[in-house]
Tab-separated table of C-alpha atoms in Angstrom:
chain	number	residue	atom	x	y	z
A	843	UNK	CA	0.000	0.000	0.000
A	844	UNK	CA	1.263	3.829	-0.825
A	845	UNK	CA	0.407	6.365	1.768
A	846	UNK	CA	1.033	9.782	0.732
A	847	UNK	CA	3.553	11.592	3.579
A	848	UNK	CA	1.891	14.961	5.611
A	849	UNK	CA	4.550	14.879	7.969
A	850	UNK	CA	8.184	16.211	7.938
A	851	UNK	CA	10.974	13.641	7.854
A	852	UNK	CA	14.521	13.217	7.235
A	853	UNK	CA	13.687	10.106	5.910
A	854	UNK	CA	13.249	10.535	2.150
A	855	UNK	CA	10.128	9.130	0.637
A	856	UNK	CA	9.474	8.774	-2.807
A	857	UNK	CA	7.896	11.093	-5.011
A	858	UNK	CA	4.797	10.558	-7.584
A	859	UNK	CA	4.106	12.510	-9.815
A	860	UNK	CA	0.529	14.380	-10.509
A	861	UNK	CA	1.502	14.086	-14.582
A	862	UNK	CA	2.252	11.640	-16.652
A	863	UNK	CA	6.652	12.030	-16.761
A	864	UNK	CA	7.966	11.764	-20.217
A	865	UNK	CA	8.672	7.927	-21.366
A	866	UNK	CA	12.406	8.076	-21.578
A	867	UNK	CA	11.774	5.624	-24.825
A	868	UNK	CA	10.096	9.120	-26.273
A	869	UNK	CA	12.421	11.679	-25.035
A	870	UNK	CA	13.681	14.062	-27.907
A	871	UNK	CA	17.505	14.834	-28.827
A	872	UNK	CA	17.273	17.630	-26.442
A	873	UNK	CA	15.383	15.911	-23.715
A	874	UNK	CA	17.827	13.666	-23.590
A	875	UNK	CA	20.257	16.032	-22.979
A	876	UNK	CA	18.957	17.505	-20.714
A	877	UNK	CA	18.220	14.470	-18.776
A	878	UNK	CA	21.688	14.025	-19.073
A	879	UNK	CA	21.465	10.395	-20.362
A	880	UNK	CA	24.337	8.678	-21.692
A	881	UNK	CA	24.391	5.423	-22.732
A	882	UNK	CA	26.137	4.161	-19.170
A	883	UNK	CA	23.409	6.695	-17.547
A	884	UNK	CA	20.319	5.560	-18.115
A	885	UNK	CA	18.477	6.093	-14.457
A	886	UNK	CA	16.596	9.678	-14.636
A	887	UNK	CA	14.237	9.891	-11.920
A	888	UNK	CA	10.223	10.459	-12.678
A	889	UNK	CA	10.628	13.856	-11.130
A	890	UNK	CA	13.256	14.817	-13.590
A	891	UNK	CA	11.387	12.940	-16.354
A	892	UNK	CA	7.923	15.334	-15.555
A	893	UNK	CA	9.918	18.415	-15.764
A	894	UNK	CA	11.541	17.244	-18.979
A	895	UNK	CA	7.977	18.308	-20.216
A	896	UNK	CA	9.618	21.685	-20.523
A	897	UNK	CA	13.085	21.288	-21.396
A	898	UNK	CA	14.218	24.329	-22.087
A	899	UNK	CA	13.143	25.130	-18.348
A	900	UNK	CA	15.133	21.733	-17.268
A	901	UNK	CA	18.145	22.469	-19.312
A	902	UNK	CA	19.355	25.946	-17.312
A	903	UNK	CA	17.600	25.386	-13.894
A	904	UNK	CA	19.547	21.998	-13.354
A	905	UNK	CA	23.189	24.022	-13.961
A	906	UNK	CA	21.476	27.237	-11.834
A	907	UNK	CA	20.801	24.802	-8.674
A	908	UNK	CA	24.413	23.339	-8.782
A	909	UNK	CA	26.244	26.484	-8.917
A	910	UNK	CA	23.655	27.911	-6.166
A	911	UNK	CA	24.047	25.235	-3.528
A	912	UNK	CA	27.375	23.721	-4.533
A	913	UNK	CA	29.968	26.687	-6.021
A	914	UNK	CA	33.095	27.288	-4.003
A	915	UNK	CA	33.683	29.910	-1.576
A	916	UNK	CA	30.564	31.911	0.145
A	917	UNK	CA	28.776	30.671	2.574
A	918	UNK	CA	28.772	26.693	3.938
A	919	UNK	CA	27.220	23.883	2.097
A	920	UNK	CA	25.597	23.375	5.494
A	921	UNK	CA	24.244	26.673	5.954
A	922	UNK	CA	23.203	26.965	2.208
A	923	UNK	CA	20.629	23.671	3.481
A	924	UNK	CA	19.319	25.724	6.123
A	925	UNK	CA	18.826	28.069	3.756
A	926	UNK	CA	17.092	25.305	1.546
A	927	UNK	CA	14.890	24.285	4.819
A	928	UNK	CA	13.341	27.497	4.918
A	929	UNK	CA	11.035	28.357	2.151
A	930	UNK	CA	10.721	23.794	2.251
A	931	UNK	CA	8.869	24.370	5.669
A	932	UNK	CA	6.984	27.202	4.621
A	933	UNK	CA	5.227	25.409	1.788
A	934	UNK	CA	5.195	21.989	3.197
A	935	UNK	CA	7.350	20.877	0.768
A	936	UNK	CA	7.710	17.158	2.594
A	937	UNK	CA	9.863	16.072	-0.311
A	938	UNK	CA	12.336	18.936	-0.514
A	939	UNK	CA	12.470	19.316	3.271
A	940	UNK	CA	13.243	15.031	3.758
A	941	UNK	CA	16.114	15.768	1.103
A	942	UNK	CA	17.426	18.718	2.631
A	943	UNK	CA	17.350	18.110	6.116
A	944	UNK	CA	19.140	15.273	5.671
A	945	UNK	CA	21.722	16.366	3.980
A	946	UNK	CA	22.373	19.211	6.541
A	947	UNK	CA	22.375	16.751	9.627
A	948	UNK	CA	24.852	14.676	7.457
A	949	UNK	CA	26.927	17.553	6.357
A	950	UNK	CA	26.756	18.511	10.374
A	951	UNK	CA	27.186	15.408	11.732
A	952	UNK	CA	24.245	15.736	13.934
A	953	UNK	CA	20.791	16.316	13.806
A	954	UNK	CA	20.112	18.609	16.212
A	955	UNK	CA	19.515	21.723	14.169
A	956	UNK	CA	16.768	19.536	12.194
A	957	UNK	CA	15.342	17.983	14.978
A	958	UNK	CA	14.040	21.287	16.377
A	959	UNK	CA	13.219	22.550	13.175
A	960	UNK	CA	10.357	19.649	12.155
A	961	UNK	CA	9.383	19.819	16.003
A	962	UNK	CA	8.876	23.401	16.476
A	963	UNK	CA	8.977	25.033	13.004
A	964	UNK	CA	9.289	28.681	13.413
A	965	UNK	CA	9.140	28.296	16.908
A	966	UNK	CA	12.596	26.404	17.194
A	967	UNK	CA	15.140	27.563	18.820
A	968	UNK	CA	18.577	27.676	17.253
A	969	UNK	CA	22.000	28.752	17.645
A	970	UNK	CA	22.275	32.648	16.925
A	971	UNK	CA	23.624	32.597	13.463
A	972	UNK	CA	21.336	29.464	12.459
A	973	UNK	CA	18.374	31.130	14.298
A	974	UNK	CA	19.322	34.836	11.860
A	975	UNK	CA	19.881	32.298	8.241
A	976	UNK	CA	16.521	30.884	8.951
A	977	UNK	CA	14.631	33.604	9.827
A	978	UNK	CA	15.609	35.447	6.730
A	979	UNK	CA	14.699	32.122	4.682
A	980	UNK	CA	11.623	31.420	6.386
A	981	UNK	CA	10.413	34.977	5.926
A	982	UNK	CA	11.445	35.921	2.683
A	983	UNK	CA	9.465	32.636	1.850
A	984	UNK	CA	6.124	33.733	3.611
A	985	UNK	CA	5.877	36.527	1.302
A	986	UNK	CA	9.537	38.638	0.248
A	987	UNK	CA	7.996	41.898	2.138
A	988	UNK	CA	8.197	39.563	5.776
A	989	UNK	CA	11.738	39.642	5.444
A	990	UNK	CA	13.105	43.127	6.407
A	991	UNK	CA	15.298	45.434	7.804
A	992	UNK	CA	16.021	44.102	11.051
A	993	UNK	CA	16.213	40.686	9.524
A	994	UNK	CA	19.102	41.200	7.155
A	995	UNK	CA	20.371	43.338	10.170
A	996	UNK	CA	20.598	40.334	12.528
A	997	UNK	CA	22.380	38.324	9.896
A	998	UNK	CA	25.430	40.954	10.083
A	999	UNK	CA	24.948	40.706	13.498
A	1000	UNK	CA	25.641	36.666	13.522
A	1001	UNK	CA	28.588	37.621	11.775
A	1002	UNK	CA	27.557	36.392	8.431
A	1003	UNK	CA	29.858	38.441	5.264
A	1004	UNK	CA	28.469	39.962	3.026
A	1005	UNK	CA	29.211	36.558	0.204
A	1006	UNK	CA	27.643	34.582	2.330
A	1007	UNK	CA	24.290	37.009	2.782
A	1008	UNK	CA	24.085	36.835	-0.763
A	1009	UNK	CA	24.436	32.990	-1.397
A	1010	UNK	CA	21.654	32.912	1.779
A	1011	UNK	CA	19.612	34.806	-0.415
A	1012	UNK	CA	20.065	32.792	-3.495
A	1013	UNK	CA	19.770	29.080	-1.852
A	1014	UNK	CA	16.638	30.234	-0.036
A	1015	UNK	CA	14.830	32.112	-2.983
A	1016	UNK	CA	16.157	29.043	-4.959
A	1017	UNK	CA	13.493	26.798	-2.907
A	1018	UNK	CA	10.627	29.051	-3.559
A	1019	UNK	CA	11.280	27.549	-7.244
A	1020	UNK	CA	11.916	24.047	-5.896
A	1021	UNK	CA	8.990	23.515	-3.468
A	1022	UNK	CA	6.524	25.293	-6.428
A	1023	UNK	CA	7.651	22.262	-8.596
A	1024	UNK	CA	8.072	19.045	-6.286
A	1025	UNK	CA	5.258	20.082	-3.984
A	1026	UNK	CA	2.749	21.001	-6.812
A	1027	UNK	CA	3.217	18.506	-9.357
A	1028	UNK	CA	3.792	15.404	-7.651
A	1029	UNK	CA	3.362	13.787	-4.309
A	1030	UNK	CA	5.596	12.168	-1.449
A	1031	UNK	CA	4.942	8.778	-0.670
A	1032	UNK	CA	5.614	5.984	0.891
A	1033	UNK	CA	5.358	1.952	0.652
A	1034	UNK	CA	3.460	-0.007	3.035
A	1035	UNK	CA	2.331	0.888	6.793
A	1036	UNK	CA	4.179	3.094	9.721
B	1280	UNK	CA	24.359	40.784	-21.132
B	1281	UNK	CA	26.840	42.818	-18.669
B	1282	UNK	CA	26.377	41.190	-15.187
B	1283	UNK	CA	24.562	45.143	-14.234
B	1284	UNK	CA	22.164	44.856	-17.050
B	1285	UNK	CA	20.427	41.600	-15.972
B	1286	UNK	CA	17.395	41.837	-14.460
B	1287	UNK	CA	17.293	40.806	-10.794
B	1288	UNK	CA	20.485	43.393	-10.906
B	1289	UNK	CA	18.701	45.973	-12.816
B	1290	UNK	CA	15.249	45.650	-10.748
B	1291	UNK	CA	17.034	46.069	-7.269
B	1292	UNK	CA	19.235	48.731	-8.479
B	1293	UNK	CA	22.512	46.439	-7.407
B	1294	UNK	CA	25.990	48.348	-8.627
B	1295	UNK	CA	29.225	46.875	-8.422
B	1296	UNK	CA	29.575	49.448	-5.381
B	1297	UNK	CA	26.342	48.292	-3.582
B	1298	UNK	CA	27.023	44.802	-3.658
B	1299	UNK	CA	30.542	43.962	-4.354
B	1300	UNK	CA	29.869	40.034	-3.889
B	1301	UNK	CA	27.593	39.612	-7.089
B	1302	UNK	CA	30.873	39.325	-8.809
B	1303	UNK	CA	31.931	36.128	-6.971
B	1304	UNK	CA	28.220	34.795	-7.804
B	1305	UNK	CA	28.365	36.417	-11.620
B	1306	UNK	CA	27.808	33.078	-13.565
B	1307	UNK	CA	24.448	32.444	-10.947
B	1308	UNK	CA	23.354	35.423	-12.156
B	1309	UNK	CA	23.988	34.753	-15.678
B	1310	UNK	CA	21.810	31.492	-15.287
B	1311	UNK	CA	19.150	33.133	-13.693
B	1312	UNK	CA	18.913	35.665	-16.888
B	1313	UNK	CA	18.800	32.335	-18.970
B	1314	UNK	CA	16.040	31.039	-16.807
B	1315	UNK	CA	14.263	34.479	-17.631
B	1316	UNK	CA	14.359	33.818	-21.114
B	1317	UNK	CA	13.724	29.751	-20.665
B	1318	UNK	CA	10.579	30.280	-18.979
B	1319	UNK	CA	9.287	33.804	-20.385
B	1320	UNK	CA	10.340	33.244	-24.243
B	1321	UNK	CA	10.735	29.485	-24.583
B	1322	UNK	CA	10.940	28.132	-28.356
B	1323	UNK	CA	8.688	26.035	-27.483
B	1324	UNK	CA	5.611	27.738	-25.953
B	1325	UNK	CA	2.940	25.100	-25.616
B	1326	UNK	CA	-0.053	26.527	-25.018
B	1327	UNK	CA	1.226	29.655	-23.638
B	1328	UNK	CA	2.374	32.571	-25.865
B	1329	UNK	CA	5.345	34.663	-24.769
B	1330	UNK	CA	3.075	37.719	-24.165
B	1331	UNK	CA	0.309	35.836	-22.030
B	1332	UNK	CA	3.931	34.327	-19.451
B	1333	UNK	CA	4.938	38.263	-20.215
B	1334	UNK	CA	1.245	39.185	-17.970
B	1335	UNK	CA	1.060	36.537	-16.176
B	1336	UNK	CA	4.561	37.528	-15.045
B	1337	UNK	CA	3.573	40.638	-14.408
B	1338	UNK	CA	1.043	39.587	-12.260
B	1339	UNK	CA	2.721	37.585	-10.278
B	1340	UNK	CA	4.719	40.361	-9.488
B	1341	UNK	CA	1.927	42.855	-8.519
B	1342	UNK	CA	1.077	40.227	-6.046
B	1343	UNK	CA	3.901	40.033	-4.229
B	1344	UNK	CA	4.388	43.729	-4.165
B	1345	UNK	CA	6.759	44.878	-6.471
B	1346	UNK	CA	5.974	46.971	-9.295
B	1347	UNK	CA	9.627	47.565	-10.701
B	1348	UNK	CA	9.332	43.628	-11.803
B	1349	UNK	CA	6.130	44.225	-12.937
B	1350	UNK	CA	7.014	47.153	-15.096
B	1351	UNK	CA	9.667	44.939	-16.617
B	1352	UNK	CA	7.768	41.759	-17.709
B	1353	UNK	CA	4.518	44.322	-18.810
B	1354	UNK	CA	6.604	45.436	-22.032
B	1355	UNK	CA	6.026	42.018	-23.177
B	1356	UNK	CA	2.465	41.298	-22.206
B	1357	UNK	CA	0.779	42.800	-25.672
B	1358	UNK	CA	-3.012	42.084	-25.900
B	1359	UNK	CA	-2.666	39.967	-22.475
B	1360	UNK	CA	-2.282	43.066	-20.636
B	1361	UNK	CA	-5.211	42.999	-18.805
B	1362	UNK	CA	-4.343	39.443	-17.415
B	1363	UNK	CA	-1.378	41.435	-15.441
B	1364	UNK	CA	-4.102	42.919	-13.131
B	1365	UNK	CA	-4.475	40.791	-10.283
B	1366	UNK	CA	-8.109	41.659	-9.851
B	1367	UNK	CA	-8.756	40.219	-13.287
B	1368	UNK	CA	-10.280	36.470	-12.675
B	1369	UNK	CA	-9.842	35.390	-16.811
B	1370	UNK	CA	-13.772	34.479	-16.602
B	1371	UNK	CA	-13.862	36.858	-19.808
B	1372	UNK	CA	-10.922	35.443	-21.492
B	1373	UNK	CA	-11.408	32.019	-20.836
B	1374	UNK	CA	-8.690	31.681	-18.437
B	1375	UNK	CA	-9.948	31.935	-15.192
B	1376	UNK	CA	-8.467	27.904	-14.629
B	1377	UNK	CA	-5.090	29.362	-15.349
B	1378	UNK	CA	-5.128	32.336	-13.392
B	1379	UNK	CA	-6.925	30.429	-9.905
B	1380	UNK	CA	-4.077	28.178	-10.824
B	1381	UNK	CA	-1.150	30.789	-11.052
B	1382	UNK	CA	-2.433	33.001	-7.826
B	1383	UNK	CA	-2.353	30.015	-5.691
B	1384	UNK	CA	0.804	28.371	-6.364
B	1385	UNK	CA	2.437	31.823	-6.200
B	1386	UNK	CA	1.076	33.038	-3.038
B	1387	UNK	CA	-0.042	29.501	-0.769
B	1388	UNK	CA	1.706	26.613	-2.998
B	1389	UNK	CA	1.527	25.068	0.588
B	1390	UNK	CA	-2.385	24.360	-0.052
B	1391	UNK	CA	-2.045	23.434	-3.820
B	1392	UNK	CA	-3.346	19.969	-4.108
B	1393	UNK	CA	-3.499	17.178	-6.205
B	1394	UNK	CA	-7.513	18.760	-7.045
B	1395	UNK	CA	-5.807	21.620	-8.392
B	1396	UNK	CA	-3.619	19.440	-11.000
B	1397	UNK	CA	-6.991	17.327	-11.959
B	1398	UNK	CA	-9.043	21.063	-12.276
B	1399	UNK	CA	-6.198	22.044	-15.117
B	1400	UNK	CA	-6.924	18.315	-16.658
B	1401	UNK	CA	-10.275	18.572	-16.590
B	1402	UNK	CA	-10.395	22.304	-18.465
B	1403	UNK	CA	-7.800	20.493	-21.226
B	1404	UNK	CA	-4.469	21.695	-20.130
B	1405	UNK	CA	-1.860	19.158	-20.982
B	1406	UNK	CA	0.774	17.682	-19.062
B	1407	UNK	CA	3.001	19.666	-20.516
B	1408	UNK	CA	1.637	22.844	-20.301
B	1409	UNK	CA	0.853	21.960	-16.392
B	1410	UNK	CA	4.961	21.862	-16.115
B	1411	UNK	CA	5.381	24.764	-18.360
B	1412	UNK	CA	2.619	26.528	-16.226
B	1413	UNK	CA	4.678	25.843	-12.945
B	1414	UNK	CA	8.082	26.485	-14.472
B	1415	UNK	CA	6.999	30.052	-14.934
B	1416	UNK	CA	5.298	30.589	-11.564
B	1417	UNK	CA	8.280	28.664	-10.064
B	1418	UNK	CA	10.903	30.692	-11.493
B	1419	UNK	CA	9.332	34.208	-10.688
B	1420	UNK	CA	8.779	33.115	-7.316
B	1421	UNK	CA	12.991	32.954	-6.795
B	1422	UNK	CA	13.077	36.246	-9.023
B	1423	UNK	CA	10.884	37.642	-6.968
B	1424	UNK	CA	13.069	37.203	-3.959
B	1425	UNK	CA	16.660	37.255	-5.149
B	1426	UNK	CA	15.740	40.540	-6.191
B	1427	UNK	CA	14.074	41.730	-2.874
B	1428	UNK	CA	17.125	40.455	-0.787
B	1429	UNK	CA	19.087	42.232	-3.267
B	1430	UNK	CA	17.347	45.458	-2.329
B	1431	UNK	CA	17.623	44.840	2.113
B	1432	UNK	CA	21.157	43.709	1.051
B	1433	UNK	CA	21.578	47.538	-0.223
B	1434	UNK	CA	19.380	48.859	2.861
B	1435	UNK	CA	16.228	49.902	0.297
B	1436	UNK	CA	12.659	50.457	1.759
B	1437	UNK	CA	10.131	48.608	-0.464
């Protein structure tokens, strides 16, 4: 049996999709390279499949999410998942937030941080400079106008640089992208019972 | 396209004075202009001409509040213009699916539900214009906020 997942987890379920993905069997020249399939890669996922519906989209967003979470320099990997965790919350993104969350506890080597975060939300308390990076993210995913003054001044505050402010800014407005296409056009689910 | 002259720069106002650290991020923000043009003036448009994702960028950015975006995508919106007004529902141009569609996954895509998908089915979307539909709404939703961090970065009121 499949239950569909309401529930934040570090656990990561799988996802199924709302649309029917594209039949890798029918993918065009450019879907397929997009999909990045080579001929000893042939596993695409039915998430990336869907959104191979528009692959023009596909084709820059997948280079655009690299560079923002992964590019040298700036601001941790670890903090750019907080960042991630953010907006995921927000809009119940159970998918996004599983991925994510996990990845930060790993990245931290504890799951602490996480922990708090799927137990109290925006009610968690956090160290000061985690506490400022996901204020601004949650915020700025509410609605950008929630985020203001006094939030970007408490992220100085934590002592955050300026290069890391601005990959904070990109990783979390990066999610409001993400959760709009995992949480809207598919589902996150899980075989068989609790 | 200088790094200035793209538009989550341009909207916000960002110089290489204000905020020094774009340059270290300069090839983000070349992908993000990219994903502009991807998502607003795709070859391949599906069901959706480049001036009605011109309005219904337009409107997505009147909703959350900032008119400079707006201004920018409502060059391109042509006939559609009236679409860009958030107070338009699309009853009288057919599109009222689209735009219920649209409002809510821009401003609560925490409610959007699996009934919302099968409502676009039902009024003969496609698959492919669903993704195409969510790609755009998606990708002005990070716009949207890249360039208002941009702006507290640089210590601008709304």
């Amino acid at each position: 049996m499949t239950r569909v997942l309401h529930k934040f987890t570090r656990s990561v379920p799988q996802w199924r999709p709302r649309v029917t993905p594209v039949r890798l069997e029918d993918a065009t020249q450019e879907q397929l390279a997009a999909l990045q399939v080579t001929p000893s890669n042939t596993k695409v996922s039915d998430y990336v499949l869907t959104l191979a519906h528009d692959v023009e989209s596909l084709a820059v967003r997948s280079p655009l999410f690299n560079a923002i979470m992964y590019d040298e320099g700036g601001m941790s990997r670890a903090e750019r998942e907080l960042g991630a965790l953010g907006p995921s919350i927000v809009n119940r993104c159970i998918y996004c937030a599983a991925v994510h969350a996990d990845r930060h506890a790993k990245l931290e080597g504890d799951t602490s941080v996480t922990d708090a975060l799927f137990a109290r939300g925006e009610k968690a308390t956090l160290s000061p400079r985690d506490q400022a990076i996901f204020n601004f993210a949650f915020k700025s995913a509410k609605a950008p106008s929630e985020a203001t003054a006094e939030d970007m001044q408490a992220l100085r505050a934590a002592g955050l640089s300026e290069e890391e402010i601005l990959d904070l800014i990109l990783s979390s407005a990066l999610f409001g992208w993400a959760n709009r296409l995992m949480h809207v056009l598919g589902d996150p689910v899980r075989e068989g019972v609790e | 396209m200088n790094l200035f002259e793209t538009t989550a720069l341009r909207a916000a106002s960002a110089t290489s004075d204000s905020i020094p650290a774009v340059w270290a991020r300069e090839n983000i923000f070349a992908m993000t202009q990219d994903a502009e043009q991807a998502v607003l003036r795709p070859r391949d448009f599906g069901a959706f001409p480049h001036s009605f994702r011109a309005a219904l960028a337009a409107r997505i950015a009147r909703l959350a509040g900032d008119g400079v975006l707006a201004e920018h995508y409502l060059e391109g919106a042509g006939d559609h213009e009236k679409i860009a007004d958030p107070a338009v529902t699309g009853e009288a141009q057919g599109k009222r699916h689209v735009l219920t569609f649209v409002d809510k996954v821009a401003q609560d895509p925490r409610h959007v539900a699996a009934e919302d998908i099968e409502k676009l089915k039902a009024a003969g979307v496609s698959d492919a214009d669903i993704v195409r539909l969510c790609e755009l709404v998606a990708f002005l939703a990070y716009q949207i906020r890249v360039v208002s961090g941009l702006r507290l970065m640089q210590g601008q009121a709304r």
